[in-house]
Amino acid sequence: MSLDSIRLEGVTTHNLKSVDVSFPKGQLVVAAGVSGSGKSSLVIDTLFEHSKTLYLGALSSKSLDMGDGDYQFDRIAGTQPPVALRQRDGGSSNPRSTVGTLTGLDGLYRLLFGAGSRPVCPACLGPTGADLFCDDCGCFAEPHSAKHFSPNRKEGKCLQCDGIGELVGFSLDKIIPDRSKTLTEIWDGADPGTFAVPNVRKAFEAMAADIGLDLHVPFEKLGPEQTERVLHGSDTVYTLKIRKVTNDVRFEGILGFLERAYRNASSAARKNAFINYLGREECPACHGGRLRPESLRATVAGHTFPDFQGDELSRSIVRLREGLTSGKVPAQVRELATAIVKQSANIEDVGLGHLQLRRPVTTLSGGELQRLLLAQHLASDLTGVMYVLDEPTAGLHEADTGRILDSLRRLRDLGNTVIVIEHDESVIRAADWIVELGPGAGTRGGEIVFEGRFADLLTCPGSPTATAMASNGPARTTTDLSGARWLEVRGITRNNVLDQTARLPLGALTCVSGVSGAGKSSLVAGLHAAVSRAVAQRRAGTAAGGTGVQGAEFLDDVIHVEQRPLGRSSRSTLVTCIGISDHIRDAFAASAEAVERGLGRGEFSPNVAGGRCEPCKGLGLAEIEMTLFKSEFVVCPECEGRRFQEHVLDVRLNGRNIHDVLSMTVEDALAWFDADSSPKVVQALRVLAEFGLGYLQLGCSTTTLSGGEAQRLNLAGELLKQRRSRTLFIFDEPTRGLHTADIRHLLALFERLISTGNTVVVIEHNVKVIALADWVVDLGPGAGREGGRVVHSGTPEALADNPDSVTGRFVRRLRDEPAAAPPAPAEDGSRAVEAPDLGVIGELLPRAVTVVAGTTRQSQRKQPTPYGLVIGSLTVVSDELALIGFLVRAGSTSWNAIADTGRFCVNILGEDQRDVSEAFSQGRPDSRFDALAWTPSANGCPRLPDALGTIDCDLKSSYRIGDHEFVLATVVSADLETGTGRRPLMRARQGDSVLDDYGWRRFAREAEAR
């Protein structure tokens, strides 16, 4: 074994198939591959966890085996001390967690002020002398320590707000936003679980009758005494009968009830009922500084602690540097100030100089949080370390990627090994060495597809990454906006976004773009809040005046699909995550065998006693305790990993028991479940298949899913909750963690939502997706105070020519630069092409008119009888798997004949072949080729010599959708005529009297029916 590399042999962790691989030391190594191919299993779950175990175990005998221990391998050699930066979403929900506390800069500043500032007089807050004595007041000041600058310590925190900086309480403006409403309307419109509960309302009505208060009087017309009674109640006790129970009650007022109920709430869910009525205001004592007055007045180099907390880091760096140069920083803390400057500069180097130390972590965007965590690792000067980073560019704008690369190179140049799991093309190009796993995901992956340098990757025919780079990327047909309705929200103000307007088309795809920290999340949050409020007001039958929202009347609902991690419970599985586990159990419980044995739904759950295997508690694994080491898990010897007792496993549904079904892949389950008897199960599985997750097992644990798989599963779960039109869907960076080859699944999802009357808004950094949008709202031009403005609201084409947009520069580059050359075919045949390049075909579709032709039984002439039909659209479903899809009329004689053979050839017609299209649109199906010259294709199917292109296919599956069938087929080979100037024959647009929405000729369908 070479000492210059880290060697792994026989790795079988998760889906890895006895992988042997080497990582060169002292290099920037990128682990690439489609989502779910095994990158994290190899780099993090195996290499990092084993390395961590070795080095923690070397520190002390008490630290033996501190890793997760889930990995499996034959041998790992040459490893180095590991440091990992994993994916993190959302950060801390603690209101006290800030940028300063997360980075540790708060602690350094406390030390700086504790040792370098002079205390002020506690009485007059004036200066003190060398002995801390105030000549004006005759008082001594308490010597400073770091505790005096901590909002979490009694010595430093503001007593009025308890160090929060804000006062949280019930806001009358939120409780009664429209004071022209009557008291009855106010009670009718109150949020459930608040002061609208029956006993409170009865008590209020009794008090109103007692004091002569008219319930139909608008709130703004009430006198001072009446307002006081409504808000704070009275001392009078009334005897009331509520729900057959008689009680003595007193009306304590709206505010009185809310404050008491909120204070006594015993659960977070109960407190959430009041959240719409809570307001925040700056603490009047510390004005948001969170510290007591004496601490707020202390200075270092002429600046207070709040100055450094509230200013952007880039400005704080300038202040400290000036103080060091001028000698204003006391000598005893000069070294500390230098350390603060260095650490702050590391944060600035990754593009986060716009952040403030006091900014709550909960307000950071995904990109900002990722880079902030990375900056902490860049602050050290360690050498000889193995750094493992999990998608450090996830959630980053293209303009920020260069800074990340500079930082990674700096780590490498210090003598470290830097291993990065990454999908970003810029990082892959910059790598010294590339290891790609694949070729597919799940059971279709787990193999080493490529090892080497980037130049060699481009010529690797079996690499999905190379194929994706060589293609023109995903494609979609943009929406015609000429007759679109529009949604407009004015006056959006949140964080750095000040009084901005968001305008976007309904029934289309809109991307909200901009550099990280430009205000995208803030703008979308304001949009979401305003539209949700307007929709709710319309539902309640109240006017939405003054909201600054136009177009909300065309929407029935708003759904915000945010980034969130999946549950990490070992009992969380694919079917429980998407909510179909109960339907599967119900299907088994309803079987004749289960009814005869008296088995209900619970017996078919691995989490419920009665049917599960009790020795392993339904996990399928048995724990073996190791006295000095971490416990190991082996397959349960009682149930042999099947998780259920024998009497449950004996129950079969269509020949399969519950374990068999949970072991099925999504694709296999789709073919097994009946759409009529299990509609919700089939519906959910179809969504998973559309998302490219057809290879996952129904019973697989969600803890084993990759980041990209978890992302798509989250989106699928949200979609399954809501199946309606006129809904505004908002997605937060949906391409984050996805390989380029997987983005097509996402675009197919968006198209399906839009086609059913919904509107899709996505916060997005991926330039290829932005370029395919119907509309783009771009924020900037910079980040923080330099951003927060809408610099573009229009089409991607116009964005590319907008000089004020940083995003536009990259869209323009994508438009102007040609794609890389496709991988060369293998010479020795050792690594065959896994999937034909469908990029060129994707440019022509879905509006190209195509002929689907196939062969069936031998005719009396002893020759194959050809059948064919015309389709108006064909979609490239997956580049990676070489899947195409199209719609055919259910019951079509031609298609039934073609489907029987399981193979066919798609002929793409040129614009000069309109007569061929007409011939296939009428007449008997077995005579459509009679007048045409045709030859057998490579697949043995009818091929037209003059066709613009042909695609040989094997039928994969078909699904009934109303009166149509959706056909999925695997591409065997593709041949397209290029460089001749010929153009494809395009079907007529919607509204054409001859074609329907699917591109079918109406009279052709009628002929088929006859």
mmCIF file of N, CA and C in Angstrom, residues 610-649:
data_model
loop_
_atom_site.group_PDB
_atom_site.id
_atom_site.type_symbol
_atom_site.label_atom_id
_atom_site.label_comp_id
_atom_site.label_asym_id
_atom_site.label_seq_id
_atom_site.Cartn_x
_atom_site.Cartn_y
_atom_site.Cartn_z
ATOM 1 N N GLY A 610 -47.837 -7.886 19.561
ATOM 2 C CA GLY A 610 -48.920 -8.774 19.140
ATOM 3 C C GLY A 610 -48.570 -9.499 17.861
ATOM 4 N N GLY A 611 -48.128 -8.761 16.869
ATOM 5 C CA GLY A 611 -47.748 -9.376 15.607
ATOM 6 C C GLY A 611 -46.263 -9.287 15.318
ATOM 7 N N ARG A 612 -45.593 -8.311 15.914
ATOM 8 C CA ARG A 612 -44.170 -8.145 15.643
ATOM 9 C C ARG A 612 -43.349 -9.209 16.372
ATOM 10 N N CYS A 613 -42.119 -9.392 15.918
ATOM 11 C CA CYS A 613 -41.180 -10.283 16.603
ATOM 12 C C CYS A 613 -40.739 -9.603 17.896
ATOM 13 N N GLU A 614 -41.035 -10.193 19.016
ATOM 14 C CA GLU A 614 -40.741 -9.559 20.303
ATOM 15 C C GLU A 614 -39.257 -9.541 20.674
ATOM 16 N N PRO A 615 -38.470 -10.581 20.355
ATOM 17 C CA PRO A 615 -37.043 -10.501 20.711
ATOM 18 C C PRO A 615 -36.338 -9.284 20.115
ATOM 19 N N CYS A 616 -36.714 -8.889 18.898
ATOM 20 C CA CYS A 616 -36.066 -7.715 18.279
ATOM 21 C C CYS A 616 -36.988 -6.506 18.251
ATOM 22 N N LYS A 617 -38.204 -6.624 18.839
ATOM 23 C CA LYS A 617 -39.181 -5.533 18.888
ATOM 24 C C LYS A 617 -39.518 -5.001 17.490
ATOM 25 N N GLY A 618 -39.528 -5.897 16.514
ATOM 26 C CA GLY A 618 -39.938 -5.511 15.169
ATOM 27 C C GLY A 618 -38.879 -4.810 14.353
ATOM 28 N N LEU A 619 -37.638 -4.731 14.843
ATOM 29 C CA LEU A 619 -36.573 -4.057 14.091
ATOM 30 C C LEU A 619 -35.887 -4.980 13.103
ATOM 31 N N GLY A 620 -35.999 -6.298 13.330
ATOM 32 C CA GLY A 620 -35.312 -7.240 12.466
ATOM 33 C C GLY A 620 -33.856 -7.423 12.820
ATOM 34 N N LEU A 621 -33.372 -6.678 13.834
ATOM 35 C CA LEU A 621 -31.982 -6.744 14.270
ATOM 36 C C LEU A 621 -31.939 -7.011 15.768
ATOM 37 N N ALA A 622 -30.976 -7.791 16.185
ATOM 38 C CA ALA A 622 -30.787 -8.083 17.611
ATOM 39 C C ALA A 622 -29.517 -7.395 18.083
ATOM 40 N N GLU A 623 -29.585 -6.795 19.274
ATOM 41 C CA GLU A 623 -28.452 -6.058 19.825
ATOM 42 C C GLU A 623 -27.547 -6.995 20.629
ATOM 43 N N ILE A 624 -26.254 -6.907 20.369
ATOM 44 C CA ILE A 624 -25.265 -7.666 21.141
ATOM 45 C C ILE A 624 -24.433 -6.661 21.935
ATOM 46 N N GLU A 625 -24.544 -6.706 23.243
ATOM 47 C CA GLU A 625 -23.816 -5.757 24.083
ATOM 48 C C GLU A 625 -22.346 -6.146 24.168
ATOM 49 N N MET A 626 -21.474 -5.145 23.951
ATOM 50 C CA MET A 626 -20.025 -5.321 24.048
ATOM 51 C C MET A 626 -19.570 -4.520 25.261
ATOM 52 N N THR A 627 -19.018 -5.153 26.227
ATOM 53 C CA THR A 627 -18.726 -4.519 27.505
ATOM 54 C C THR A 627 -17.931 -3.234 27.355
ATOM 55 N N LEU A 628 -16.823 -3.276 26.621
ATOM 56 C CA LEU A 628 -15.975 -2.109 26.465
ATOM 57 C C LEU A 628 -16.287 -1.331 25.199
ATOM 58 N N PHE A 629 -16.970 -1.976 24.268
ATOM 59 C CA PHE A 629 -17.205 -1.354 22.979
ATOM 60 C C PHE A 629 -18.693 -1.040 22.821
ATOM 61 N N LYS A 630 -18.967 -0.306 21.749
ATOM 62 C CA LYS A 630 -20.360 0.009 21.441
ATOM 63 C C LYS A 630 -21.093 -1.247 21.014
ATOM 64 N N SER A 631 -22.389 -1.338 21.361
ATOM 65 C CA SER A 631 -23.180 -2.516 21.017
ATOM 66 C C SER A 631 -23.216 -2.730 19.513
ATOM 67 N N GLU A 632 -23.213 -3.993 19.107
ATOM 68 C CA GLU A 632 -23.313 -4.337 17.695
ATOM 69 C C GLU A 632 -24.703 -4.909 17.426
ATOM 70 N N PHE A 633 -25.146 -4.832 16.148
ATOM 71 C CA PHE A 633 -26.452 -5.356 15.774
ATOM 72 C C PHE A 633 -26.273 -6.420 14.698
ATOM 73 N N VAL A 634 -26.958 -7.532 14.885
ATOM 74 C CA VAL A 634 -26.936 -8.616 13.906
ATOM 75 C C VAL A 634 -28.381 -8.949 13.540
ATOM 76 N N VAL A 635 -28.560 -9.671 12.434
ATOM 77 C CA VAL A 635 -29.902 -10.079 12.027
ATOM 78 C C VAL A 635 -30.521 -10.930 13.123
ATOM 79 N N CYS A 636 -31.752 -10.614 13.472
ATOM 80 C CA CYS A 636 -32.442 -11.313 14.565
ATOM 81 C C CYS A 636 -32.552 -12.805 14.252
ATOM 82 N N PRO A 637 -32.030 -13.662 15.103
ATOM 83 C CA PRO A 637 -32.083 -15.106 14.835
ATOM 84 C C PRO A 637 -33.498 -15.671 14.950
ATOM 85 N N GLU A 638 -34.384 -14.961 15.643
ATOM 86 C CA GLU A 638 -35.743 -15.465 15.846
ATOM 87 C C GLU A 638 -36.582 -15.309 14.581
ATOM 88 N N CYS A 639 -36.577 -14.094 14.004
ATOM 89 C CA CYS A 639 -37.404 -13.840 12.821
ATOM 90 C C CYS A 639 -36.593 -13.781 11.537
ATOM 91 N N GLU A 640 -35.248 -13.894 11.673
ATOM 92 C CA GLU A 640 -34.338 -13.846 10.529
ATOM 93 C C GLU A 640 -34.501 -12.559 9.727
ATOM 94 N N GLY A 641 -34.726 -11.473 10.463
ATOM 95 C CA GLY A 641 -34.830 -10.167 9.835
ATOM 96 C C GLY A 641 -36.181 -9.845 9.240
ATOM 97 N N ARG A 642 -37.171 -10.745 9.408
ATOM 98 C CA ARG A 642 -38.483 -10.515 8.788
ATOM 99 C C ARG A 642 -39.415 -9.686 9.657
ATOM 100 N N ARG A 643 -39.054 -9.465 10.936
ATOM 101 C CA ARG A 643 -39.682 -8.478 11.812
ATOM 102 C C ARG A 643 -41.045 -8.876 12.381
ATOM 103 N N PHE A 644 -41.657 -9.956 11.853
ATOM 104 C CA PHE A 644 -42.982 -10.365 12.317
ATOM 105 C C PHE A 644 -42.974 -11.810 12.798
ATOM 106 N N GLN A 645 -44.004 -12.155 13.584
ATOM 107 C CA GLN A 645 -44.163 -13.521 14.047
ATOM 108 C C GLN A 645 -44.722 -14.386 12.919
ATOM 109 N N GLU A 646 -44.548 -15.700 13.061
ATOM 110 C CA GLU A 646 -44.902 -16.626 11.984
ATOM 111 C C GLU A 646 -46.386 -16.572 11.637
ATOM 112 N N HIS A 647 -47.260 -16.444 12.656
ATOM 113 C CA HIS A 647 -48.700 -16.460 12.349
ATOM 114 C C HIS A 647 -49.116 -15.238 11.532
ATOM 115 N N VAL A 648 -48.335 -14.162 11.621
ATOM 116 C CA VAL A 648 -48.609 -12.991 10.790
ATOM 117 C C VAL A 648 -48.038 -13.198 9.396
ATOM 118 N N LEU A 649 -46.836 -13.758 9.334
ATOM 119 C CA LEU A 649 -46.197 -13.990 8.033
ATOM 120 C C LEU A 649 -46.932 -15.046 7.218
#
